[in-house]
XYZ file of N, CA, C and O in Angstrom:
232
model
N 87.972 27.800 13.505
C 86.931 27.950 14.286
C 86.024 29.659 14.307
O 86.896 30.685 13.843
N 85.029 30.038 14.730
C 84.409 31.015 14.649
C 85.108 31.897 15.611
O 86.080 31.259 16.347
N 84.810 33.348 15.830
C 85.313 34.073 16.571
C 85.215 34.058 18.032
O 84.420 33.303 18.111
N 86.044 33.879 18.803
C 85.984 33.646 20.529
C 84.734 34.802 21.123
O 84.766 35.856 20.761
N 83.511 34.088 21.511
C 83.002 35.199 22.325
C 83.268 35.046 24.238
O 83.984 34.349 24.872
N 83.479 36.581 23.828
C 83.964 37.393 24.997
C 82.920 37.432 26.096
O 81.487 37.657 25.742
N 82.966 36.894 27.524
C 81.693 36.767 28.623
C 82.428 37.295 29.642
O 83.275 37.281 30.021
N 81.382 38.008 30.571
C 81.676 38.426 32.260
C 81.928 37.363 32.660
O 80.536 36.675 33.172
N 82.749 36.496 32.987
C 82.453 35.361 34.297
C 82.239 35.655 35.745
O 81.270 34.633 35.919
N 81.939 36.800 36.270
C 81.376 36.862 37.603
C 80.264 37.161 37.191
O 79.115 36.280 38.127
N 79.374 37.603 35.626
C 78.254 37.378 35.777
C 77.508 36.326 35.383
O 76.479 35.783 35.506
N 78.140 35.222 34.443
C 78.131 33.724 34.736
C 77.782 33.086 35.685
O 76.778 32.116 35.751
N 78.978 33.345 36.623
C 78.757 32.361 37.768
C 77.545 33.031 38.763
O 76.745 32.270 39.143
N 76.849 34.338 38.507
C 76.247 34.787 39.455
C 74.776 34.366 38.926
O 73.902 33.612 39.674
N 74.708 33.931 37.355
C 73.338 33.383 36.805
C 73.114 32.010 37.102
O 72.355 31.697 37.672
N 74.413 31.288 36.825
C 74.233 29.843 37.496
C 74.231 29.315 38.882
O 73.522 28.619 39.301
N 74.565 30.510 39.626
C 74.382 30.061 41.310
C 72.844 30.189 41.125
O 72.264 29.310 41.955
N 72.070 31.239 40.597
C 70.720 31.713 40.634
C 69.972 30.743 40.783
O 69.085 30.202 40.870
N 70.465 30.175 39.191
C 69.906 28.410 38.828
C 69.807 27.887 39.389
O 68.606 26.495 39.891
N 70.950 27.243 40.066
C 71.034 26.299 40.629
C 70.470 26.361 42.334
O 69.940 25.163 42.941
N 70.115 27.661 42.904
C 69.593 27.817 44.194
C 68.094 27.937 43.880
O 67.533 27.789 45.088
N 67.670 28.188 42.632
C 66.463 28.005 42.585
C 65.402 26.658 42.778
O 65.944 25.977 42.693
N 64.075 27.260 43.405
C 63.603 25.726 43.713
C 62.681 25.461 42.422
O 62.503 26.060 41.461
N 62.938 24.178 42.195
C 62.511 23.388 40.800
C 61.162 23.641 40.675
O 60.537 23.756 41.720
N 60.593 23.870 39.860
C 59.045 23.575 39.635
C 58.775 22.584 38.459
O 59.454 22.309 37.618
N 57.355 22.067 38.992
C 56.657 21.036 37.968
C 56.030 21.591 37.157
O 55.779 22.957 36.936
N 55.606 20.788 36.137
C 55.254 21.343 34.967
C 53.535 21.576 35.416
O 53.484 22.845 34.608
N 53.023 21.181 36.183
C 51.879 22.161 36.230
C 51.395 23.105 36.979
O 50.864 23.941 36.917
N 52.817 23.429 37.328
C 53.069 24.999 38.419
C 53.607 25.787 37.196
O 53.044 27.035 37.406
N 54.161 25.188 36.379
C 54.963 26.176 35.124
C 53.480 26.405 34.314
O 53.208 28.023 33.793
N 52.868 25.546 34.176
C 51.418 25.872 33.194
C 50.606 26.929 33.579
O 49.785 27.486 33.353
N 50.338 26.630 35.079
C 49.762 27.390 35.904
C 49.938 28.973 35.605
O 48.455 29.887 35.675
N 51.006 29.241 35.927
C 51.465 30.906 35.335
C 50.817 31.084 34.160
O 50.954 30.793 33.087
N 50.232 32.403 34.336
C 49.812 33.509 33.164
C 50.771 33.320 32.766
O 51.978 34.117 33.009
N 50.872 33.442 30.902
C 51.932 34.199 30.276
C 51.984 35.673 30.250
O 50.921 36.161 30.131
N 53.141 36.201 29.996
C 53.071 37.647 30.121
C 53.779 38.378 28.392
O 54.604 37.511 28.041
N 53.241 39.602 28.699
C 53.316 40.314 27.685
C 54.793 40.771 27.868
O 55.269 40.755 28.918
N 55.525 41.412 26.581
C 56.669 41.957 27.013
C 56.841 43.069 27.908
O 57.479 43.870 28.714
N 55.779 43.648 27.929
C 55.526 44.950 29.013
C 54.868 44.469 30.470
O 54.970 45.178 31.165
N 54.618 43.288 30.558
C 54.249 42.707 31.903
C 52.902 42.484 32.215
O 52.641 41.721 33.174
N 52.070 42.582 31.185
C 50.620 42.783 31.158
C 50.470 40.798 30.964
O 51.083 40.516 30.121
N 49.314 40.191 31.542
C 48.746 39.343 31.317
C 48.464 38.650 29.819
O 47.923 39.632 29.286
N 48.784 38.160 29.090
C 48.650 37.620 27.642
C 47.038 37.332 28.021
O 46.601 36.466 28.731
N 46.197 37.758 26.949
C 44.757 36.931 26.641
C 44.944 35.327 25.688
O 45.578 35.245 25.109
N 43.890 34.444 26.087
C 44.076 33.348 25.629
C 43.518 33.770 24.256
O 42.704 34.297 23.999
N 44.019 32.852 23.195
C 43.458 32.995 21.734
C 42.166 31.864 21.991
O 42.348 30.976 22.360
N 41.321 32.879 21.355
C 40.174 31.798 21.314
C 40.110 31.303 20.110
O 40.273 31.990 18.859
N 39.642 29.905 20.074
C 39.412 29.794 18.554
C 38.071 29.466 18.110
O 36.685 28.908 18.693
N 37.665 30.134 16.817
C 36.180 30.103 16.749
C 35.681 29.083 15.362
O 36.471 29.000 14.521
N 35.201 28.020 16.238
C 34.427 27.071 15.219
C 33.803 27.763 13.798
O 32.961 28.309 14.126
N 33.957 26.900 12.988
C 33.361 27.772 11.705
C 32.627 26.164 11.259
O 32.578 25.006 11.296
N 30.910 26.747 10.581
C 30.490 25.935 10.549
C 30.579 24.961 9.161
O 30.922 25.769 8.021
N 30.850 23.799 8.802
C 31.257 23.098 7.683
C 29.940 22.425 7.326
O 29.042 21.785 8.043
N 29.915 22.767 5.705
C 28.772 21.827 5.072
C 29.161 20.080 5.249
O 30.175 19.871 5.297
N 27.783 19.601 5.497
C 28.080 18.099 5.620
C 28.545 17.561 4.699
O 28.252 18.038 3.350
N 28.943 16.340 4.681
C 30.073 15.923 3.080
C 28.634 15.174 2.454
O 28.530 15.044 1.094
N 27.246 14.833 3.183
C 26.292 14.518 2.198
C 25.560 15.324 1.435
O 24.486 15.198 0.569
N 25.650 16.527 1.682
C 25.531 17.564 0.747
C 24.110 18.505 1.667
O 23.611 19.619 1.287
């Protein structure tokens, strides 16, 4: 077996308690929230630019 992983039991229990006590969110609620950058500012949505393709008929 690989090396044993050491962890702080109190911190783990605190995180688990917070997760259990948190109100569940629906998919629509999760998608409605803007995604954030690492610095906390909202991310801009990527825009896709359509390219003109030549028609297959020539």
